[in-house]
PDB file of C-alpha atoms in Angstrom:
ATOM      1  CA  MET A 295       0.280   0.046   0.121  1.00  0.00           C
ATOM      2  CA  LEU A 296       1.097   3.640  -0.836  1.00  0.00           C
ATOM      3  CA  GLU A 297       2.758   5.321   2.260  1.00  0.00           C
ATOM      4  CA  GLU A 298       0.445   8.044   1.271  1.00  0.00           C
ATOM      5  CA  VAL A 299      -3.155   5.843   1.637  1.00  0.00           C
ATOM      6  CA  GLU A 300      -1.797   4.413   4.817  1.00  0.00           C
ATOM      7  CA  ARG A 301      -1.498   8.581   6.506  1.00  0.00           C
ATOM      8  CA  TRP A 302      -4.701   8.678   4.864  1.00  0.00           C
ATOM      9  CA  LEU A 303      -5.964   5.519   6.546  1.00  0.00           C
ATOM     10  CA  ALA A 304      -5.219   7.057  10.000  1.00  0.00           C
ATOM     11  CA  ARG A 305      -6.552  10.045   9.643  1.00  0.00           C
ATOM     12  CA  ARG A 306      -9.896   9.727   7.512  1.00  0.00           C
ATOM     13  CA  SER A 307     -11.044   6.457   8.582  1.00  0.00           C
ATOM     14  CA  TRP A 308     -13.270   6.882  11.935  1.00  0.00           C
ATOM     15  CA  SER A 309     -16.130   4.451  13.783  1.00  0.00           C
ATOM     16  CA  ALA A 310     -19.611   5.654  14.089  1.00  0.00           C
ATOM     17  CA  ALA A 311     -19.329   5.692  17.857  1.00  0.00           C
ATOM     18  CA  ASP A 312     -16.508   8.092  17.348  1.00  0.00           C
ATOM     19  CA  ARG A 313     -19.216  11.164  16.633  1.00  0.00           C
ATOM     20  CA  PRO A 314     -22.568  10.857  18.982  1.00  0.00           C
ATOM     21  CA  LEU A 315     -25.268  12.842  18.377  1.00  0.00           C
ATOM     22  CA  GLY A 316     -25.048  15.220  20.882  1.00  0.00           C
ATOM     23  CA  LEU A 317     -22.021  16.300  19.035  1.00  0.00           C
ATOM     24  CA  LEU A 318     -23.336  16.432  16.073  1.00  0.00           C
ATOM     25  CA  ALA A 319     -25.948  18.414  17.005  1.00  0.00           C
ATOM     26  CA  ALA A 320     -24.046  20.220  18.009  1.00  0.00           C
ATOM     27  CA  ALA A 321     -21.792  21.109  15.155  1.00  0.00           C
ATOM     28  CA  LYS A 322     -24.592  21.288  12.951  1.00  0.00           C
ATOM     29  CA  GLN A 323     -25.143  24.772  12.896  1.00  0.00           C
ATOM     30  CA  GLY A 324     -28.429  25.556  10.525  1.00  0.00           C
ATOM     31  CA  THR A 325     -26.813  22.851   8.093  1.00  0.00           C
ATOM     32  CA  GLN A 326     -29.093  21.312   6.125  1.00  0.00           C
ATOM     33  CA  VAL A 327     -29.232  17.448   5.687  1.00  0.00           C
ATOM     34  CA  SER A 328     -30.909  15.636   3.057  1.00  0.00           C
ATOM     35  CA  VAL A 329     -31.090  11.510   2.784  1.00  0.00           C
ATOM     36  CA  VAL A 330     -31.879  10.081  -0.117  1.00  0.00           C
ATOM     37  CA  LEU A 331     -33.377   6.410  -0.749  1.00  0.00           C
ATOM     38  CA  PRO A 332     -33.751   5.557  -4.610  1.00  0.00           C
ATOM     39  CA  ALA A 333     -35.916   2.577  -4.214  1.00  0.00           C
ATOM     40  CA  LEU A 334     -37.023  -0.356  -6.904  1.00  0.00           C
ATOM     41  CA  ASN A 335     -39.507  -2.952  -5.751  1.00  0.00           C
ATOM     42  CA  GLU A 336     -38.123  -2.121  -2.114  1.00  0.00           C
ATOM     43  CA  ALA A 337     -41.872  -2.072  -0.550  1.00  0.00           C
ATOM     44  CA  ALA A 338     -40.583  -5.087   2.133  1.00  0.00           C
ATOM     45  CA  THR A 339     -37.308  -2.899   3.414  1.00  0.00           C
ATOM     46  CA  VAL A 340     -38.266   0.553   2.939  1.00  0.00           C
ATOM     47  CA  GLY A 341     -40.714   1.673   5.237  1.00  0.00           C
ATOM     48  CA  ARG A 342     -38.389   0.392   8.194  1.00  0.00           C
ATOM     49  CA  ILE A 343     -35.513   1.940   6.708  1.00  0.00           C
ATOM     50  CA  VAL A 344     -38.105   5.859   6.811  1.00  0.00           C
ATOM     51  CA  SER A 345     -39.714   5.176  10.215  1.00  0.00           C
ATOM     52  CA  VAL A 346     -35.966   4.407  12.226  1.00  0.00           C
ATOM     53  CA  ILE A 347     -34.866   7.227  10.455  1.00  0.00           C
ATOM     54  CA  ARG A 348     -37.901   9.441  11.463  1.00  0.00           C
ATOM     55  CA  ARG A 349     -37.704   8.405  14.947  1.00  0.00           C
ATOM     56  CA  GLU A 350     -34.154   8.580  15.589  1.00  0.00           C
ATOM     57  CA  LEU A 351     -32.918  11.809  13.496  1.00  0.00           C
ATOM     58  CA  MET A 352     -35.535  13.892  12.920  1.00  0.00           C
ATOM     59  CA  SER A 353     -37.121  14.544  15.911  1.00  0.00           C
ATOM     60  CA  GLY A 354     -36.555  16.479  19.220  1.00  0.00           C
ATOM     61  CA  PRO A 355     -35.344  19.593  18.904  1.00  0.00           C
ATOM     62  CA  ALA A 356     -32.334  19.377  17.088  1.00  0.00           C
ATOM     63  CA  PRO A 357     -33.304  16.883  14.564  1.00  0.00           C
ATOM     64  CA  LEU A 358     -30.199  15.984  12.328  1.00  0.00           C
ATOM     65  CA  VAL A 359     -31.627  15.158   9.520  1.00  0.00           C
ATOM     66  CA  ASP A 360     -33.610  17.808   7.383  1.00  0.00           C
ATOM     67  CA  GLU A 361     -34.941  16.048   4.312  1.00  0.00           C
ATOM     68  CA  LEU A 362     -36.106  12.808   4.138  1.00  0.00           C
ATOM     69  CA  VAL A 363     -36.448  11.811  -0.139  1.00  0.00           C
ATOM     70  CA  VAL A 364     -37.310   8.310  -1.498  1.00  0.00           C
ATOM     71  CA  ILE A 365     -37.513   8.939  -5.300  1.00  0.00           C
ATOM     72  CA  ASP A 366     -39.633   5.682  -6.728  1.00  0.00           C
ATOM     73  CA  SER A 367     -37.771   3.995 -10.180  1.00  0.00           C
ATOM     74  CA  GLY A 368     -40.439   2.761 -11.153  1.00  0.00           C
ATOM     75  CA  SER A 369     -41.788   0.236  -8.463  1.00  0.00           C
ATOM     76  CA  THR A 370     -44.766  -2.235  -9.067  1.00  0.00           C
ATOM     77  CA  ASP A 371     -45.125  -2.955  -5.615  1.00  0.00           C
ATOM     78  CA  ARG A 372     -46.398  -0.947  -3.221  1.00  0.00           C
ATOM     79  CA  THR A 373     -42.947   0.812  -2.304  1.00  0.00           C
ATOM     80  CA  GLY A 374     -43.938   4.420  -2.843  1.00  0.00           C
ATOM     81  CA  GLU A 375     -47.187   3.626  -0.690  1.00  0.00           C
ATOM     82  CA  VAL A 376     -45.477   1.620   2.893  1.00  0.00           C
ATOM     83  CA  ALA A 377     -42.656   4.733   2.329  1.00  0.00           C
ATOM     84  CA  ALA A 378     -44.866   8.035   2.512  1.00  0.00           C
ATOM     85  CA  ALA A 379     -47.111   5.921   5.355  1.00  0.00           C
ATOM     86  CA  ALA A 380     -43.713   5.678   6.963  1.00  0.00           C
ATOM     87  CA  GLY A 381     -43.178   9.568   6.741  1.00  0.00           C
ATOM     88  CA  ALA A 382     -40.855  10.314   3.772  1.00  0.00           C
ATOM     89  CA  ARG A 383     -41.944  12.639   0.672  1.00  0.00           C
ATOM     90  CA  VAL A 384     -41.954  10.146  -2.346  1.00  0.00           C
ATOM     91  CA  VAL A 385     -40.729  11.459  -6.151  1.00  0.00           C
ATOM     92  CA  HIS A 386     -41.616   9.545  -9.001  1.00  0.00           C
ATOM     93  CA  ARG A 387     -38.651   9.865 -11.124  1.00  0.00           C
ATOM     94  CA  ASP A 388     -39.571  10.529 -14.326  1.00  0.00           C
ATOM     95  CA  ASP A 389     -41.579  13.416 -12.591  1.00  0.00           C
ATOM     96  CA  ILE A 390     -37.760  14.837 -12.192  1.00  0.00           C
ATOM     97  CA  LEU A 391     -36.635  16.695 -15.359  1.00  0.00           C
ATOM     98  CA  PRO A 392     -39.820  15.503 -17.319  1.00  0.00           C
ATOM     99  CA  ARG A 393     -38.097  17.109 -20.264  1.00  0.00           C
ATOM    100  CA  LEU A 394     -34.712  14.753 -20.552  1.00  0.00           C
ATOM    101  CA  PRO A 395     -37.025  11.125 -20.571  1.00  0.00           C
ATOM    102  CA  ALA A 396     -35.208   9.073 -17.955  1.00  0.00           C
ATOM    103  CA  VAL A 397     -32.898   5.803 -18.165  1.00  0.00           C
ATOM    104  CA  PRO A 398     -32.311   2.954 -16.368  1.00  0.00           C
ATOM    105  CA  GLY A 399     -30.237   3.329 -14.076  1.00  0.00           C
ATOM    106  CA  LYS A 400     -29.204   3.769 -10.265  1.00  0.00           C
ATOM    107  CA  GLY A 401     -27.097   6.874 -10.917  1.00  0.00           C
ATOM    108  CA  GLU A 402     -30.068   8.679 -12.997  1.00  0.00           C
ATOM    109  CA  VAL A 403     -32.291   8.172  -9.825  1.00  0.00           C
ATOM    110  CA  LEU A 404     -29.609   9.700  -7.435  1.00  0.00           C
ATOM    111  CA  TRP A 405     -28.874  12.329 -10.381  1.00  0.00           C
ATOM    112  CA  ARG A 406     -32.187  13.637 -10.363  1.00  0.00           C
ATOM    113  CA  SER A 407     -32.729  13.257  -6.368  1.00  0.00           C
ATOM    114  CA  LEU A 408     -29.939  17.272  -6.577  1.00  0.00           C
ATOM    115  CA  LEU A 409     -33.085  18.280  -8.713  1.00  0.00           C
ATOM    116  CA  VAL A 410     -35.295  17.820  -5.396  1.00  0.00           C
ATOM    117  CA  THR A 411     -33.715  17.844  -2.227  1.00  0.00           C
ATOM    118  CA  SER A 412     -32.020  20.757  -1.261  1.00  0.00           C
ATOM    119  CA  GLY A 413     -29.459  19.940   1.771  1.00  0.00           C
ATOM    120  CA  ASP A 414     -26.381  20.871   1.833  1.00  0.00           C
ATOM    121  CA  ILE A 415     -24.741  17.331   2.631  1.00  0.00           C
ATOM    122  CA  VAL A 416     -26.730  14.862   0.644  1.00  0.00           C
ATOM    123  CA  CYS A 417     -26.714  11.163   1.508  1.00  0.00           C
ATOM    124  CA  PHE A 418     -26.972   7.917  -0.262  1.00  0.00           C
ATOM    125  CA  VAL A 419     -28.632   5.018   1.172  1.00  0.00           C
ATOM    126  CA  ASP A 420     -30.315   1.988  -0.168  1.00  0.00           C
ATOM    127  CA  ALA A 421     -33.040   1.126   0.438  1.00  0.00           C
ATOM    128  CA  ASP A 422     -33.029  -2.806   0.440  1.00  0.00           C
ATOM    129  CA  LEU A 423     -31.590  -2.739   3.945  1.00  0.00           C
ATOM    130  CA  LYS A 424     -32.106  -4.899   6.328  1.00  0.00           C
ATOM    131  CA  ASP A 425     -31.657  -4.673   9.930  1.00  0.00           C
ATOM    132  CA  PHE A 426     -31.264  -0.690   9.407  1.00  0.00           C
ATOM    133  CA  SER A 427     -29.394   1.353  12.062  1.00  0.00           C
ATOM    134  CA  ALA A 428     -29.556   4.753  12.595  1.00  0.00           C
ATOM    135  CA  ASP A 429     -25.272   4.859  12.396  1.00  0.00           C
ATOM    136  CA  PHE A 430     -25.475   4.549   8.734  1.00  0.00           C
ATOM    137  CA  VAL A 431     -27.080   7.922   7.753  1.00  0.00           C
ATOM    138  CA  SER A 432     -25.357   9.681  11.359  1.00  0.00           C
ATOM    139  CA  GLY A 433     -21.818   8.091  10.968  1.00  0.00           C
ATOM    140  CA  ILE A 434     -21.326   9.298   7.361  1.00  0.00           C
ATOM    141  CA  VAL A 435     -22.903  12.260   7.999  1.00  0.00           C
ATOM    142  CA  GLY A 436     -20.778  13.271  11.156  1.00  0.00           C
ATOM    143  CA  PRO A 437     -17.453  13.772   9.249  1.00  0.00           C
ATOM    144  CA  LEU A 438     -19.237  16.606   6.979  1.00  0.00           C
ATOM    145  CA  LEU A 439     -20.787  18.575  10.495  1.00  0.00           C
ATOM    146  CA  THR A 440     -16.745  18.440  12.090  1.00  0.00           C
ATOM    147  CA  GLU A 441     -14.551  18.272   9.775  1.00  0.00           C
ATOM    148  CA  PRO A 442     -14.389  21.089   7.518  1.00  0.00           C
ATOM    149  CA  ASP A 443     -12.214  19.886   4.644  1.00  0.00           C
ATOM    150  CA  VAL A 444     -13.391  16.618   4.372  1.00  0.00           C
ATOM    151  CA  LEU A 445     -16.318  16.792   1.348  1.00  0.00           C
ATOM    152  CA  PHE A 446     -17.044  13.075   0.561  1.00  0.00           C
ATOM    153  CA  VAL A 447     -17.823   9.840   3.431  1.00  0.00           C
ATOM    154  CA  LYS A 448     -18.566   6.792   2.357  1.00  0.00           C
ATOM    155  CA  ALA A 449     -19.528   3.723   4.872  1.00  0.00           C
ATOM    156  CA  MET A 450     -17.712   0.820   5.511  1.00  0.00           C
ATOM    157  CA  TYR A 451     -19.273  -2.465   7.071  1.00  0.00           C
ATOM    158  CA  ASP A 452     -18.897  -6.309   7.354  1.00  0.00           C
ATOM    159  CA  ARG A 453     -20.684  -7.297   4.089  1.00  0.00           C
ATOM    160  CA  PRO A 454     -22.112 -10.965   5.577  1.00  0.00           C
ATOM    161  CA  LEU A 455     -23.490 -13.734   2.483  1.00  0.00           C
ATOM    162  CA  GLY A 456     -26.723 -15.399   4.049  1.00  0.00           C
ATOM    163  CA  ASP A 457     -24.574 -16.705   7.506  1.00  0.00           C
ATOM    164  CA  GLU A 458     -21.455 -16.432   5.935  1.00  0.00           C
ATOM    165  CA  PRO A 459     -19.153 -13.837   7.323  1.00  0.00           C
ATOM    166  CA  GLY A 460     -17.232 -11.278   4.722  1.00  0.00           C
ATOM    167  CA  GLN A 461     -18.391 -13.889   1.815  1.00  0.00           C
ATOM    168  CA  GLY A 462     -20.942 -11.086   0.600  1.00  0.00           C
ATOM    169  CA  GLY A 463     -19.018  -8.212  -1.762  1.00  0.00           C
ATOM    170  CA  ARG A 464     -18.589  -9.714  -4.391  1.00  0.00           C
ATOM    171  CA  VAL A 465     -18.088  -7.591  -7.548  1.00  0.00           C
ATOM    172  CA  THR A 466     -16.124  -5.054  -5.332  1.00  0.00           C
ATOM    173  CA  GLU A 467     -13.462  -7.777  -4.623  1.00  0.00           C
ATOM    174  CA  LEU A 468     -13.578  -9.637  -8.224  1.00  0.00           C
ATOM    175  CA  VAL A 469     -13.185  -6.011  -9.709  1.00  0.00           C
ATOM    176  CA  ALA A 470     -13.493  -3.142  -8.018  1.00  0.00           C
ATOM    177  CA  ARG A 471     -10.863  -3.960  -5.401  1.00  0.00           C
ATOM    178  CA  PRO A 472      -9.023  -4.853  -8.536  1.00  0.00           C
ATOM    179  CA  LEU A 473      -9.634  -2.163 -10.845  1.00  0.00           C
ATOM    180  CA  LEU A 474      -9.115   0.760  -7.882  1.00  0.00           C
ATOM    181  CA  ASN A 475      -5.518  -1.149  -6.814  1.00  0.00           C
ATOM    182  CA  LEU A 476      -4.512  -1.225 -10.182  1.00  0.00           C
ATOM    183  CA  HIS A 477      -5.796   1.823 -11.511  1.00  0.00           C
ATOM    184  CA  TRP A 478      -6.403   4.455  -8.784  1.00  0.00           C
ATOM    185  CA  PRO A 479      -4.143   2.959  -5.661  1.00  0.00           C
ATOM    186  CA  LEU A 480      -4.524   6.110  -3.665  1.00  0.00           C
ATOM    187  CA  LEU A 481      -8.129   4.796  -3.878  1.00  0.00           C
ATOM    188  CA  ALA A 482      -6.711   1.620  -2.371  1.00  0.00           C
ATOM    189  CA  GLY A 483      -7.634   2.311   1.142  1.00  0.00           C
ATOM    190  CA  PHE A 484     -11.434   2.216   0.756  1.00  0.00           C
ATOM    191  CA  VAL A 485     -13.440  -1.106   2.681  1.00  0.00           C
ATOM    192  CA  GLN A 486     -16.135  -0.608   0.564  1.00  0.00           C
ATOM    193  CA  PRO A 487     -16.288   1.913  -2.871  1.00  0.00           C
ATOM    194  CA  LEU A 488     -18.639   0.071  -4.316  1.00  0.00           C
ATOM    195  CA  GLY A 489     -21.362   1.017  -1.133  1.00  0.00           C
ATOM    196  CA  GLY A 490     -24.671   2.441  -1.675  1.00  0.00           C
ATOM    197  CA  GLU A 491     -24.002   4.292   1.903  1.00  0.00           C
ATOM    198  CA  TYR A 492     -22.394   7.815   1.676  1.00  0.00           C
ATOM    199  CA  ALA A 493     -22.734  11.532   2.065  1.00  0.00           C
ATOM    200  CA  VAL A 494     -21.911  14.401   0.169  1.00  0.00           C
ATOM    201  CA  ARG A 495     -21.385  18.183   0.116  1.00  0.00           C
ATOM    202  CA  ARG A 496     -23.825  19.488  -2.848  1.00  0.00           C
ATOM    203  CA  SER A 497     -21.097  21.720  -3.654  1.00  0.00           C
ATOM    204  CA  LEU A 498     -18.977  18.614  -4.961  1.00  0.00           C
ATOM    205  CA  LEU A 499     -21.279  16.553  -6.713  1.00  0.00           C
ATOM    206  CA  GLU A 500     -23.248  18.974  -8.285  1.00  0.00           C
ATOM    207  CA  ARG A 501     -19.868  19.370 -10.174  1.00  0.00           C
ATOM    208  CA  LEU A 502     -19.814  15.848 -10.779  1.00  0.00           C
ATOM    209  CA  PRO A 503     -20.715  13.575 -14.045  1.00  0.00           C
ATOM    210  CA  PHE A 504     -23.302  10.165 -13.090  1.00  0.00           C
ATOM    211  CA  PRO A 505     -22.991   7.392 -14.288  1.00  0.00           C
ATOM    212  CA  VAL A 506     -26.265   5.899 -14.378  1.00  0.00           C
ATOM    213  CA  GLY A 507     -26.378   2.734 -14.181  1.00  0.00           C
ATOM    214  CA  TYR A 508     -24.614   0.073 -11.560  1.00  0.00           C
ATOM    215  CA  GLY A 509     -20.948   2.475 -11.965  1.00  0.00           C
ATOM    216  CA  VAL A 510     -22.484   5.046 -10.168  1.00  0.00           C
ATOM    217  CA  GLU A 511     -20.282   4.387  -7.488  1.00  0.00           C
ATOM    218  CA  LEU A 512     -17.480   3.913  -9.101  1.00  0.00           C
ATOM    219  CA  GLY A 513     -17.478   6.249 -11.284  1.00  0.00           C
ATOM    220  CA  LEU A 514     -18.580   9.359  -8.121  1.00  0.00           C
ATOM    221  CA  LEU A 515     -15.389   8.934  -6.355  1.00  0.00           C
ATOM    222  CA  VAL A 516     -12.869   8.357  -9.097  1.00  0.00           C
ATOM    223  CA  ASP A 517     -14.312  11.404  -9.292  1.00  0.00           C
ATOM    224  CA  ALA A 518     -14.310  13.574  -6.807  1.00  0.00           C
ATOM    225  CA  LEU A 519     -10.628  12.128  -5.947  1.00  0.00           C
ATOM    226  CA  HIS A 520      -9.930  13.879  -8.911  1.00  0.00           C
ATOM    227  CA  THR A 521     -11.879  17.138  -8.334  1.00  0.00           C
ATOM    228  CA  VAL A 522     -11.138  17.551  -4.884  1.00  0.00           C
ATOM    229  CA  GLY A 523      -7.759  15.114  -3.815  1.00  0.00           C
ATOM    230  CA  LEU A 524      -7.726  12.098  -1.157  1.00  0.00           C
ATOM    231  CA  ASP A 525      -7.435  14.060   1.721  1.00  0.00           C
ATOM    232  CA  ALA A 526     -11.179  15.486   0.928  1.00  0.00           C
ATOM    233  CA  LEU A 527     -12.560  11.957   1.206  1.00  0.00           C
ATOM    234  CA  GLY A 528     -12.687   9.891   4.106  1.00  0.00           C
ATOM    235  CA  GLN A 529     -14.895   6.345   5.447  1.00  0.00           C
ATOM    236  CA  VAL A 530     -16.398   5.552   8.607  1.00  0.00           C
ATOM    237  CA  ASP A 531     -17.374   2.456  10.132  1.00  0.00           C
ATOM    238  CA  VAL A 532     -21.175   1.160  10.739  1.00  0.00           C
ATOM    239  CA  GLY A 533     -20.672  -2.051  12.088  1.00  0.00           C
ATOM    240  CA  VAL A 534     -22.614  -4.731   9.760  1.00  0.00           C
ATOM    241  CA  ARG A 535     -24.879  -4.507   5.788  1.00  0.00           C
ATOM    242  CA  ARG A 536     -26.924  -6.931   5.367  1.00  0.00           C
ATOM    243  CA  HIS A 537     -29.307  -6.922   2.432  1.00  0.00           C
ATOM    244  CA  ARG A 538     -31.386  -8.859  -0.589  1.00  0.00           C
ATOM    245  CA  HIS A 539     -28.158 -10.482  -2.207  1.00  0.00           C
ATOM    246  CA  GLN A 540     -28.867 -10.841  -6.168  1.00  0.00           C
ATOM    247  CA  ASP A 541     -27.513 -13.242  -8.229  1.00  0.00           C
ATOM    248  CA  GLY A 542     -24.709 -14.583 -10.474  1.00  0.00           C
ATOM    249  CA  GLN A 543     -26.463 -13.169 -13.972  1.00  0.00           C
ATOM    250  CA  ALA A 544     -26.878  -9.875 -11.783  1.00  0.00           C
ATOM    251  CA  LEU A 545     -24.226  -9.622 -10.866  1.00  0.00           C
ATOM    252  CA  GLY A 546     -22.926 -10.394 -14.138  1.00  0.00           C
ATOM    253  CA  ARG A 547     -24.072  -6.940 -15.909  1.00  0.00           C
ATOM    254  CA  MET A 548     -22.745  -5.169 -12.603  1.00  0.00           C
ATOM    255  CA  ALA A 549     -19.777  -5.867 -13.121  1.00  0.00           C
ATOM    256  CA  ALA A 550     -19.574  -4.977 -16.893  1.00  0.00           C
ATOM    257  CA  ALA A 551     -21.181  -1.891 -16.102  1.00  0.00           C
ATOM    258  CA  ILE A 552     -18.671  -0.783 -13.679  1.00  0.00           C
ATOM    259  CA  TYR A 553     -15.852  -1.854 -16.629  1.00  0.00           C
ATOM    260  CA  ARG A 554     -17.410   0.705 -18.612  1.00  0.00           C
ATOM    261  CA  THR A 555     -17.374   3.121 -16.429  1.00  0.00           C
ATOM    262  CA  ALA A 556     -13.793   2.328 -15.205  1.00  0.00           C
ATOM    263  CA  GLN A 557     -12.933   2.308 -18.804  1.00  0.00           C
ATOM    264  CA  LEU A 558     -14.205   5.491 -19.731  1.00  0.00           C
ATOM    265  CA  ARG A 559     -11.923   7.105 -16.912  1.00  0.00           C
ATOM    266  CA  LEU A 560      -8.953   5.782 -18.303  1.00  0.00           C
ATOM    267  CA  SER A 561      -9.618   7.697 -20.722  1.00  0.00           C
ATOM    268  CA  ARG A 562      -8.122  10.812 -19.509  1.00  0.00           C
ATOM    269  CA  GLY A 563      -4.890   8.949 -17.639  1.00  0.00           C
ATOM    270  CA  HIS A 564      -3.848   6.501 -15.142  1.00  0.00           C
ATOM    271  CA  LEU A 565      -1.352   5.083 -12.283  1.00  0.00           C
ATOM    272  CA  VAL A 566      -0.822   1.200 -13.099  1.00  0.00           C
ATOM    273  CA  ARG A 567       0.761  -0.807  -9.452  1.00  0.00           C
ATOM    274  CA  PRO A 568       0.693  -4.690  -9.713  1.00  0.00           C
ATOM    275  CA  ALA A 569      -0.634  -5.017  -6.346  1.00  0.00           C
ATOM    276  CA  LEU A 570      -4.228  -5.132  -4.734  1.00  0.00           C
ATOM    277  CA  THR A 571      -4.998  -4.195  -0.781  1.00  0.00           C
ATOM    278  CA  GLN A 572      -7.663  -6.200   0.832  1.00  0.00           C
ATOM    279  CA  PHE A 573      -9.252  -6.300   4.430  1.00  0.00           C
ATOM    280  CA  GLU A 574      -9.521  -7.716   7.450  1.00  0.00           C
ATOM    281  CA  ARG A 575     -11.454  -7.501  10.787  1.00  0.00           C
ATOM    282  CA  GLY A 576      -9.022  -7.482  13.114  1.00  0.00           C
ATOM    283  CA  GLU A 577      -8.793  -6.547  16.888  1.00  0.00           C
ATOM    284  CA  GLY A 578      -7.932  -2.885  15.786  1.00  0.00           C
ATOM    285  CA  GLY A 579     -10.258  -2.629  13.120  1.00  0.00           C
ATOM    286  CA  PHE A 580     -10.175  -3.342   9.470  1.00  0.00           C
ATOM    287  CA  GLU A 581      -6.963  -4.013   8.357  1.00  0.00           C
ATOM    288  CA  PRO A 582      -5.252  -3.837   5.264  1.00  0.00           C
ATOM    289  CA  ARG A 583      -4.029  -6.992   3.975  1.00  0.00           C
ATOM    290  CA  THR A 584      -1.765  -6.438   0.320  1.00  0.00           C
ATOM    291  CA  HIS A 585      -0.801  -8.742  -2.070  1.00  0.00           C
ATOM    292  CA  ALA A 586       1.130  -8.618  -5.283  1.00  0.00           C
ATOM    293  CA  VAL A 587      -1.540  -9.201  -8.994  1.00  0.00           C
ATOM    294  CA  ASP A 588       0.046 -11.142 -11.634  1.00  0.00           C
ATOM    295  CA  THR A 589       0.832  -9.310 -14.814  1.00  0.00           C
ATOM    296  CA  GLU A 590     -23.222   6.565 -20.406  1.00  0.00           C
ATOM    297  CA  GLU A 591     -23.692   8.916 -18.462  1.00  0.00           C
ATOM    298  CA  ARG A 592     -25.120  12.613 -16.865  1.00  0.00           C
ATOM    299  CA  PRO A 593     -23.183  15.644 -16.817  1.00  0.00           C
ATOM    300  CA  PRO A 594     -22.109  17.881 -13.501  1.00  0.00           C
ATOM    301  CA  MET A 595     -25.743  19.149 -12.459  1.00  0.00           C
ATOM    302  CA  ARG A 596     -25.015  22.272 -12.386  1.00  0.00           C
ATOM    303  CA  GLU A 597     -24.924  22.292 -16.041  1.00  0.00           C
ATOM    304  CA  ILE A 598     -28.817  21.577 -16.449  1.00  0.00           C
ATOM    305  CA  ALA A 599     -30.537  25.386 -16.650  1.00  0.00           C
ATOM    306  CA  GLU A 600     -33.155  23.994 -14.026  1.00  0.00           C
ATOM    307  CA  TYR A 601     -31.118  22.963 -11.436  1.00  0.00           C
ATOM    308  CA  ALA A 602     -29.365  26.723 -11.541  1.00  0.00           C
ATOM    309  CA  GLU A 603     -32.791  28.501 -11.374  1.00  0.00           C
ATOM    310  CA  ARG A 604     -33.893  26.369  -8.953  1.00  0.00           C
ATOM    311  CA  ARG A 605     -29.891  27.103  -6.933  1.00  0.00           C
ATOM    312  CA  ALA A 606     -30.910  30.859  -7.934  1.00  0.00           C
ATOM    313  CA  ALA A 607     -34.127  31.137  -6.817  1.00  0.00           C
TER     314      ALA A 607
END
């Protein structure tokens, strides 16, 4: 692992427990926080996620979260109804920026969400999480409230596959981590580079292009590195992430989209380093292990006229 990454891991990796809610409430000082849940047929889980956020982060005299929006991207189940009943504002993807026909994909939904939210900090959370904890939001929002130089924070966690600990995140280990280690070694310290839980200052998000599909997480991370540098990025340990796992064919499609996203960015010039850093949880948290290795996007939101008009209003 590069020495710069080792220093970054020590300086920019935290635990959700490092910043209790009382500390965050005192640090908020008028900063507006929006939480966005992209959802497609997640009626079984979205309601509980919304309920936990409403109860633990939006109530009381000093709420951490100011806005909670579920973006429904065409569900055929009761996702929208369940989310609304639990207390979220539900917006359909196709009702946002109607002059530009929507295309399928998670990145499309996240990109459009910037037009229907107003927070200075935007926190994305996948809607298929089971055993959801408010730490998934407060943990990653925390550094953005207490560290002025931090602009982009990802959650890190264990990802079990069924009863097997650490066996989830197959596309991460087989595709994303090798790509990042080989071509963007400054990002080798991210435990969950493809994780769907991350919080970003709007001032950065509106400057970044959004891959419309599964490549959005890798694309945003790489582009954030190039835009603001490694020290503006961080990660927070929030424990364990359980969610609905996809089958092999769906993972193949995800892998292809991620590879294509990386391919487009490699045309800008890249680093090649024949080493792979992986992570195991030890007594002190996640510990890196380095091994030798044999040798369509949406524009930045600030370029959209409707967004510029909305921000100027």
